Every structure is written in C-alpha cells, then in structure tokens.
Short mmCIF file of C-alpha atoms and ligand atoms in Angstrom, two decimals:
data_model
loop_
_atom_site.label_atom_id
_atom_site.label_comp_id
_atom_site.label_asym_id
_atom_site.label_seq_id
_atom_site.Cartn_x
_atom_site.Cartn_y
_atom_site.Cartn_z
CA UNK L 1094 149.11 32.06 159.52
CA UNK L 1095 153.00 32.08 157.86
CA UNK L 1096 152.71 31.11 154.00
CA UNK L 1097 156.91 29.38 154.12
CA UNK L 1098 155.37 26.07 152.52
CA UNK L 1099 153.24 27.69 150.26
CA UNK L 1100 156.04 29.99 147.87
CA UNK L 1101 158.85 28.07 146.30
CA UNK L 1102 161.37 30.42 147.86
CA UNK L 1103 160.74 28.88 151.05
CA UNK L 1104 159.90 32.05 152.78
CA UNK L 1105 158.78 33.64 155.71
CA UNK L 1106 155.08 35.38 155.13
CA UNK L 1107 152.57 35.99 157.46
CA UNK L 1108 148.81 36.89 156.30
CA UNK L 1109 146.08 37.40 158.55
CA UNK L 1110 143.79 36.12 155.71
CA UNK L 1111 144.40 33.48 153.95
CA UNK L 1112 142.08 31.27 152.72
CA UNK L 1113 142.19 27.82 150.37
CA UNK L 1114 139.34 27.14 148.63
CA UNK L 1115 137.78 24.02 147.54
CA UNK L 1116 135.08 24.83 144.67
CA UNK L 1117 133.78 27.77 142.92
CA UNK L 1118 130.53 28.46 145.45
CA UNK L 1119 133.38 28.73 148.49
CA UNK L 1120 135.36 31.32 146.27
CA UNK L 1121 132.14 33.31 145.45
CA UNK L 1122 131.31 33.81 149.34
CA UNK L 1123 135.15 35.05 149.74
CA UNK L 1124 135.06 37.00 147.14
CA UNK L 1125 131.75 38.87 147.77
CA UNK L 1126 132.94 39.46 151.61
CA UNK L 1127 135.84 41.29 150.46
CA UNK L 1128 134.67 42.92 147.23
CA UNK L 1129 133.61 46.25 149.12
CA UNK L 1130 136.27 46.29 151.97
CA UNK L 1131 139.75 47.90 151.84
CA UNK L 1132 141.63 44.58 151.28
CA UNK L 1133 143.15 43.81 147.64
CA UNK L 1134 142.40 39.95 147.12
CA UNK L 1135 145.41 38.08 145.17
CA UNK L 1136 145.46 34.40 144.36
CA UNK L 1137 147.97 31.83 143.82
CA UNK L 1138 148.19 28.82 142.80
CA UNK L 1139 151.54 26.28 144.18
CA UNK L 1140 153.57 29.52 144.30
CA UNK L 1141 156.36 28.66 142.32
CA UNK L 1142 156.78 32.38 140.80
CA UNK L 1143 156.20 34.33 143.26
CA UNK L 1144 158.23 36.79 145.76
CA UNK L 1145 155.74 37.31 149.11
CA UNK L 1146 156.07 40.07 151.36
CA UNK L 1147 157.01 39.47 154.45
CA UNK L 1148 153.77 40.83 155.91
CA UNK L 1149 150.76 40.72 153.52
CA UNK L 1150 149.11 44.09 155.22
CA UNK L 1151 145.44 44.68 153.74
CA UNK L 1152 145.76 41.16 151.20
CA UNK L 1153 143.21 38.73 151.49
CA UNK L 1154 145.17 35.41 149.60
CA UNK L 1155 143.49 32.32 147.88
CA UNK L 1156 144.58 29.15 146.67
CA UNK L 1157 142.18 27.40 144.49
CA UNK L 1158 142.45 23.51 145.49
CA UNK L 1159 139.48 23.23 142.95
CA UNK L 1160 140.79 20.52 140.43
CA UNK L 1161 138.18 18.67 138.10
CA UNK L 1162 138.96 17.59 134.73
CA UNK L 1163 137.04 17.26 131.57
CA UNK L 1164 137.89 15.78 128.63
CA UNK L 1165 135.97 15.10 125.15
CA UNK L 1166 136.68 13.40 121.97
CA UNK L 1167 136.88 15.50 118.76
CA UNK L 1168 137.95 13.64 115.56
CA UNK L 1169 140.99 15.62 115.36
CA UNK L 1170 141.48 17.25 118.88
CA UNK L 1171 141.09 16.46 122.36
CA UNK L 1172 139.46 19.02 124.29
CA UNK L 1173 140.26 19.06 128.02
CA UNK L 1174 138.55 21.51 130.76
CA UNK L 1175 141.17 22.01 133.64
CA UNK L 1176 140.39 23.56 136.96
CA UNK L 1177 142.84 25.73 137.96
CA UNK L 1178 143.85 23.94 141.27
CA UNK L 1179 145.05 21.42 138.62
CA UNK L 1180 148.29 20.43 138.75
CA UNK L 1181 150.52 21.04 135.57
CA UNK L 1182 151.77 17.27 136.00
CA UNK L 1183 148.00 16.30 135.86
CA UNK L 1184 148.16 17.83 132.18
CA UNK L 1185 151.58 16.39 131.40
CA UNK L 1186 149.85 12.55 132.65
CA UNK L 1187 147.20 13.64 130.08
CA UNK L 1188 149.77 13.55 127.32
CA UNK L 1189 150.74 10.35 128.57
CA UNK L 1190 147.41 8.59 128.50
CA UNK L 1191 145.98 10.46 124.80
CA UNK L 1192 148.90 10.17 122.77
CA UNK L 1193 149.73 13.80 122.88
CA UNK L 1194 153.71 14.42 122.52
CA UNK L 1195 153.66 18.14 122.54
CA UNK L 1196 152.37 17.95 126.04
CA UNK L 1197 155.13 16.62 127.44
CA UNK L 1198 156.73 19.60 127.08
CA UNK L 1199 155.36 20.53 130.23
CA UNK L 1200 157.01 18.16 132.18
CA UNK L 1201 158.76 18.94 135.32
CA UNK L 1202 157.12 22.71 135.57
CA UNK L 1203 156.26 22.96 139.34
CA UNK L 1204 152.67 24.85 139.47
CA UNK L 1205 148.62 24.19 138.54
CA UNK L 1206 147.09 25.55 136.21
CA UNK L 1207 145.83 28.87 137.14
CA UNK L 1208 149.77 29.64 138.06
CA UNK L 1209 149.99 28.73 134.14
CA UNK L 1210 147.86 30.05 132.30
CA UNK L 1211 148.23 33.73 133.74
CA UNK L 1212 152.11 33.13 133.74
CA UNK L 1213 151.56 31.35 130.45
CA UNK L 1214 154.35 28.65 131.03
CA UNK L 1215 156.78 27.24 128.11
CA UNK L 1216 159.70 25.43 127.26
CA UNK L 1217 161.63 25.03 124.62
CA UNK L 1218 159.23 26.14 121.70
CA UNK L 1219 156.06 25.12 123.53
CA UNK L 1220 153.91 27.45 125.21
CA UNK L 1221 150.42 27.21 126.93
CA UNK L 1222 148.82 29.74 124.99
CA UNK L 1223 149.24 27.32 121.81
CA UNK L 1224 146.90 25.20 123.22
CA UNK L 1225 144.56 27.57 124.81
CA UNK L 1226 140.67 27.81 123.49
CA UNK L 1227 139.25 30.14 126.45
CA UNK L 1228 139.14 30.34 130.03
CA UNK L 1229 137.01 31.34 133.19
CA UNK L 1230 137.30 34.20 135.31
CA UNK L 1231 135.88 35.34 138.18
CA UNK L 1232 135.46 39.02 138.92
CA UNK L 1233 136.90 40.18 141.72
CA UNK L 1234 134.66 43.09 142.19
CA UNK L 1235 131.32 41.13 141.68
CA UNK L 1236 131.96 37.26 141.95
CA UNK L 1237 130.33 36.50 138.33
CA UNK L 1238 131.76 34.23 135.95
CA UNK L 1239 132.99 35.21 132.18
CA UNK L 1240 134.28 33.46 129.12
CA UNK L 1241 137.47 34.84 128.03
CA UNK L 1242 138.07 33.35 124.25
CA UNK L 1243 141.46 33.14 123.08
CA UNK L 1244 141.31 36.23 120.91
CA UNK L 1245 140.45 38.06 123.58
CA UNK L 1246 143.33 37.19 125.76
CA UNK L 1247 146.58 38.55 123.41
CA UNK L 1248 149.37 36.00 125.04
CA UNK L 1249 152.65 37.71 124.30
CA UNK L 1250 155.90 37.40 125.87
CA UNK L 1251 155.63 39.65 129.56
CA UNK L 1252 151.75 40.98 128.71
CA UNK L 1253 147.66 38.78 128.39
CA UNK L 1254 144.73 39.72 129.50
CA UNK L 1255 145.24 38.20 133.07
CA UNK L 1256 148.45 39.88 133.76
CA UNK L 1257 146.98 43.38 133.15
CA UNK L 1258 143.59 43.15 134.75
CA UNK L 1259 143.95 41.95 138.53
CA UNK L 1260 140.40 41.92 138.22
CA UNK L 1261 140.02 38.67 137.13
CA UNK L 1262 140.30 34.96 139.18
CA UNK L 1263 140.98 32.06 136.19
CA UNK L 1264 138.44 29.28 137.32
CA UNK L 1265 139.76 26.99 134.61
CA UNK L 1266 140.94 27.17 131.50
CA UNK L 1267 139.79 25.14 128.04
CA UNK L 1268 141.97 23.34 126.08
CA UNK L 1269 142.25 22.09 122.06
CA UNK L 1270 145.22 20.08 121.14
CA UNK L 1271 145.55 18.17 118.05
CA UNK L 1272 145.75 14.23 117.85
CA UNK L 1273 148.76 13.45 115.91
CA UNK L 1274 151.30 10.51 116.29
CA UNK L 1275 153.44 9.93 118.22
CA UNK L 1276 157.30 9.38 117.59
CA UNK L 1277 157.29 6.54 120.23
CA UNK L 1278 155.39 4.85 121.84
CA UNK L 1279 157.54 5.72 125.26
CA UNK L 1280 156.24 8.77 126.43
CA UNK L 1281 156.88 7.71 129.88
CA UNK L 1282 160.52 7.63 128.84
CA UNK L 1283 160.25 10.90 127.39
CA UNK L 1284 158.98 12.34 130.73
CA UNK L 1285 161.92 11.15 132.63
CA UNK L 1286 164.45 12.33 130.50
CA UNK L 1287 162.93 16.04 130.47
CA UNK L 1288 162.80 16.08 133.73
CA UNK L 1289 166.47 14.34 134.49
CA UNK L 1290 167.51 16.95 132.00
CA UNK L 1291 165.84 20.02 133.73
CA UNK L 1292 167.40 18.89 137.17
CA UNK L 1293 170.79 18.55 135.69
CA UNK L 1294 170.18 22.35 134.78
CA UNK L 1295 168.31 23.96 137.72
CA UNK L 1296 167.48 23.42 140.76
CA UNK L 1297 164.63 21.52 142.60
CA UNK L 1298 163.94 23.98 145.66
CA UNK L 1299 164.10 27.13 147.23
CA UNK L 1300 163.66 29.46 144.47
CA UNK L 1301 161.03 30.35 141.58
CA UNK L 1302 162.78 29.62 138.56
CA UNK L 1303 163.96 32.41 136.14
CA UNK L 1304 163.58 35.49 138.31
CA UNK L 1305 163.89 38.04 135.19
CA UNK L 1306 162.59 38.04 131.76
CA UNK L 1307 164.71 37.13 129.39
CA UNK L 1308 165.40 39.74 126.71
CA UNK L 1309 162.60 39.62 123.78
CA UNK L 1310 164.21 42.15 121.43
CA UNK L 1311 168.41 40.31 121.52
CA UNK L 1312 168.83 37.83 119.35
CA UNK L 1313 171.00 33.96 120.38
CA UNK L 1314 173.00 34.02 123.84
CA UNK L 1315 172.50 38.01 124.33
CA UNK L 1316 168.52 37.18 125.11
CA UNK L 1317 169.20 34.94 127.50
CA UNK L 1318 168.53 37.26 131.49
CA UNK L 1319 170.73 34.67 133.13
CA UNK L 1320 173.90 35.44 130.04
CA UNK L 1321 173.87 39.08 131.18
CA UNK L 1322 174.20 38.69 134.50
CA UNK L 1323 176.40 36.22 134.17
CA UNK L 1324 178.26 38.60 131.57
CA UNK L 1325 178.07 41.51 134.38
CA UNK L 1326 180.48 39.07 136.51
CA UNK L 1327 178.60 40.09 140.02
CA UNK L 1328 180.49 39.69 143.55
CA UNK L 1329 177.85 38.20 145.35
CA UNK L 1330 179.69 37.51 148.49
CA UNK L 1331 177.68 40.50 151.28
CA UNK L 1332 175.01 38.57 149.90
CA UNK L 1333 175.15 35.47 152.83
CA UNK L 1334 171.37 34.15 152.57
CA UNK L 1335 171.22 33.14 148.54
CA UNK L 1336 172.78 32.13 145.92
CA UNK L 1337 172.28 32.39 141.54
CA UNK L 1338 172.32 28.76 141.01
CA UNK L 1339 175.85 27.45 138.82
CA UNK L 1340 173.92 26.41 136.32
CA UNK L 1341 171.54 29.30 135.48
CA UNK L 1342 172.81 32.25 136.83
CA UNK L 1343 168.91 34.33 136.00
CA UNK L 1344 167.83 31.87 139.35
CA UNK L 1345 167.95 32.87 142.60
CA UNK L 1346 167.89 30.09 145.60
CA UNK L 1347 167.47 30.91 149.40
CA UNK L 1348 169.29 29.41 151.69
CA UNK L 1349 167.95 28.79 155.56
CA UNK L 1350 167.20 32.22 157.14
CA UNK L 1351 166.82 34.10 153.88
CA UNK L 1352 164.27 36.73 154.19
CA UNK L 1353 161.65 38.26 151.56
CA UNK L 1354 164.06 41.56 151.98
CA UNK L 1355 166.35 39.78 150.99
CA UNK L 1356 165.87 38.18 147.68
CA UNK L 1357 164.14 41.61 146.90
CA UNK L 1358 167.43 43.25 147.76
CA UNK L 1359 169.44 41.05 145.53
CA UNK L 1360 167.23 41.46 142.68
CA UNK L 1361 167.42 45.30 142.52
CA UNK L 1362 170.74 45.62 143.41
CA UNK L 1363 171.49 42.62 140.01
CA UNK L 1364 169.50 45.08 138.12
CA UNK L 1365 171.83 48.13 138.46
CA UNK L 1366 174.79 46.03 138.40
CA UNK L 1367 173.64 44.44 135.18
CA UNK L 1368 172.56 47.89 133.89
CA UNK L 1369 175.57 49.45 134.53
CA UNK L 1370 177.35 46.72 133.17
CA UNK L 1371 175.73 45.71 129.90
CA UNK L 1372 173.25 48.84 129.19
CA UNK L 1373 170.81 46.59 130.31
CA UNK L 1374 166.82 46.54 132.07
CA UNK L 1375 166.51 43.65 133.78
CA UNK L 1376 162.29 43.29 134.41
CA UNK L 1377 161.03 40.86 136.89
CA UNK L 1378 159.20 38.04 135.54
CA UNK L 1379 158.21 36.59 139.41
CA UNK L 1380 155.37 37.85 140.59
CA UNK L 1381 155.80 40.13 143.83
CA UNK L 1382 152.94 40.37 146.26
CA UNK L 1383 152.65 42.67 149.15
CA UNK L 1384 155.60 45.30 147.85
CA UNK L 1385 154.90 49.16 147.80
CA UNK L 1386 157.24 49.20 145.35
CA UNK L 1387 157.97 47.46 142.14
CA UNK L 1388 161.49 46.32 141.44
C1 LIG X 1442 162.29 25.19 139.91
C2 LIG X 1442 161.60 25.34 138.81
C3 LIG X 1442 161.90 26.05 137.50
C4 LIG X 1442 160.61 26.25 136.47
N1 LIG X 1442 160.48 26.50 135.03
C5 LIG X 1442 160.02 26.71 134.42
C6 LIG X 1442 159.64 26.66 132.97
O1 LIG X 1442 160.44 25.76 132.63
N2 LIG X 1442 158.56 27.25 132.22
C7 LIG X 1442 158.00 27.96 132.34
O2 LIG X 1442 157.11 28.78 132.01
N3 LIG X 1442 157.72 28.24 134.20
C8 LIG X 1442 158.84 27.45 134.39
N4 LIG X 1442 159.01 27.79 136.35
C9 LIG X 1442 157.70 28.97 136.69
C10 LIG X 1442 156.70 28.63 137.17
O3 LIG X 1442 156.71 27.17 137.81
C11 LIG X 1442 155.02 28.74 136.24
O4 LIG X 1442 155.57 30.23 136.31
C12 LIG X 1442 154.07 28.69 137.12
O5 LIG X 1442 152.77 28.43 136.01
C13 LIG X 1442 153.65 29.35 138.05
O6 LIG X 1442 152.05 28.25 138.33
P1 LIG X 1442 152.02 28.24 140.42
O7 LIG X 1442 151.06 27.67 140.22
O8 LIG X 1442 153.07 27.80 140.86
O9 LIG X 1442 151.49 29.95 140.30
P2 LIG X 1442 152.23 31.16 141.53
O10 LIG X 1442 153.30 31.06 141.74
O11 LIG X 1442 151.47 30.23 142.64
O12 LIG X 1442 151.26 31.87 140.93
C14 LIG X 1442 152.14 33.09 139.77
C15 LIG X 1442 150.94 34.02 139.14
O13 LIG X 1442 149.72 33.63 138.44
C16 LIG X 1442 149.15 34.08 139.50
N5 LIG X 1442 148.43 33.08 139.41
C17 LIG X 1442 148.07 31.89 139.79
N6 LIG X 1442 146.93 31.28 139.89
C18 LIG X 1442 146.04 32.40 139.29
C19 LIG X 1442 144.93 32.44 139.10
N7 LIG X 1442 143.96 30.96 139.58
N8 LIG X 1442 143.37 33.50 138.83
C20 LIG X 1442 144.78 34.79 138.69
N9 LIG X 1442 146.02 34.14 138.69
C21 LIG X 1442 146.69 33.42 139.09
C22 LIG X 1442 149.28 35.04 141.03
O14 LIG X 1442 148.65 35.64 141.39
C23 LIG X 1442 150.91 34.84 140.35
O15 LIG X 1442 150.87 36.23 140.05
C24 LIG X 1442 159.94 27.33 137.05
C25 LIG X 1442 159.49 27.39 138.40
C26 LIG X 1442 160.37 26.60 139.20
C27 LIG X 1442 159.93 27.09 140.97
#
C-alpha cells in the first residue's frame, strides 16, 4: 500500500501491513496479532507531523478512525471525551458550540486527537495540555487498556509520557474546559480570522508544519528555529525537489517527485549548517517512522 495520501508531505511510502481501524475491539485484534512478532507497531493520525521512510519494513502502521465525542456539563466546566480519530477541527467547532473561546486557538491546525495529544498541539500561549485531564491508552504488547492521569503525563515542550513510552496507543483523551464569558458572540469570525492569518503565514500542504523544535533555552526571536535557519543564510539551490517556506523557514515544503530521502537529507544538511553557522543544535519535532538513523 502506498501511503502518499496518508502523510502531509505527500511522499511515496510503501507499507505491506497497513490497517485502518474503526473501533477499539478492532484495534485490539490487530495489536494482539502482532504483539509477539518481529513487527513494530506505529500509529498515525492525519499524518501532518510525520516523515515516513520510503519502505516501511517490519512495521505495522495503524490509522485510528474511531471518532466518538462525549460531553458532560459541570457547573463551571465542560468535560469532553474525544476518541483518537476525532479531528482537531471538531474540537474547535465544539468551542464555538459551547462558547469555549480558548479552544479556538487550535483553529486551522491539521490532525486528529491522538496526534494532538501525543504532540501536545499549541498555538500562541494555548496548549492542549492546559485542558487534558486523563488519557486512555492501549498497550501494544498486551492490548490492555489503562488510564493515564494528567499528573503522570508530564507534558513539557519536547517530551511527555507518550513520547517516552512507545508501547502505548492513545485511544481517547478527556479534557476539562472552564466556562468563561467569551469576548465576542461571533466565535465563528474568530475562527475564520485565525485561519486567515495562518494561511497567510504557513503553507497549506506538502509540509509537516515546523520541522525542528524551537530552542527553548533561548529568548525572543533567537528562540525560533526558523529564525536560526534564516540567520544561517543557506543556499538550497542543489535541492531541487523541496524548498523552505519563504514566510517560515522552519517549514520544509515538498515539490512533485520529492522522496522521503530528499527530506531526510535536507533536514540533516540544515542541521549541520545551522550548527556550523550559529552553534545551535536543532532537533526534529517531526516524527520519523521507519528510519534506521535518527536526525
Ligand atoms: C500546515 C501545518 C501547520 C501546523 N501548525 C501547527 C500548530 O500551529 N501547532 C501545533 O502544535 N502543531 C502544528 N502542526 C503539526 C501537527 O498538525 C500536529 O502535531 C498534529 O497534532 C498532528 O496530528 P496528526 O493526527 O496529523 O498526527 P500524525 O502526524 O499522524 O502523528 C504525529 C505523532 O503522533 C503519533 N500518534 C498519532 N496518533 C497516535 C495515537 N493514537 N497514539 C499514539 N501515538 C499517536 C504518531 O505516531 C506520530 O509520532 C502543523 C502541521 C502542519 C502540516
């Protein structure tokens, strides 16, 4: 199966063992089938923050399509439980429906709740971790479900429980959102405006968004990986199948014919050059799947 339409770079990646699952029971069956084999199980959501190897050998890739949403009103908060396959946009639309303005910060971020919980999506000063209460996970080795409470997730800019525990699959995420009076009654207009701004700054396709993490030990613009790449003044003319987005140099954008290797080589080259020219070591935020060497 070619996963070109399952990753936002729109590059070819071949996987013999690819599953789309519609329910938890189905996921459990796939997990149990491969638990004691040589195959490594990876989960993808919308593929907006992954770089897939050209050939995924000894890998089982699973896309979760279960999408139930449950809501419960408490006096001052709304509790929302979202399956891993629910789109981030559906969460934003709940923000409009229930007048939870803080959720609108996620307007226009591609992906679904499994990926959002794993990556801890953020925009401006709002992060998903501000709302996460607990997460239900399935263990890849046993198919058993367990609940990870917020205080065990240890969300930080680059790390969290999920990134450190490759044995777990996020099945659903429960959020608690404070009901506060919105600053406007037209929340749809706020969503539109955030998306308009994002579209003027970011590419709309063929990218994974920010490829490298920002430098969290730096302050102001120095912190931005895009700024450091810009400062390194790189000549990309020998890379014919990709470019860096003019408005945001931390975003790699693929062109027709681009391969997984092309992206890996460009990222490696950027990392080397930025280190040479600025002394800073960039680390990939984009998640690599199927590569033998890391970036
Ligand atoms: C144009 C563009 C703009 C973006 N803007 C932003 C932004 O403003 N803010 C921001 O934070 N991010 C941004 N991103 C990054 C991306 O949208 C988020 O990281 C998003 O949460 C990824 O979700 P996904 O479903 O696509 O995950 P995927 O890309 O499919 O997966 C990402 C990682 O999560 C893991 N994963 C996915 N689902 C599960 C699961 N159920 N269980 C365990 N692991 C899982 C995958 O194995 C992988 O390691 C942007 C990306 C693009 C392309």
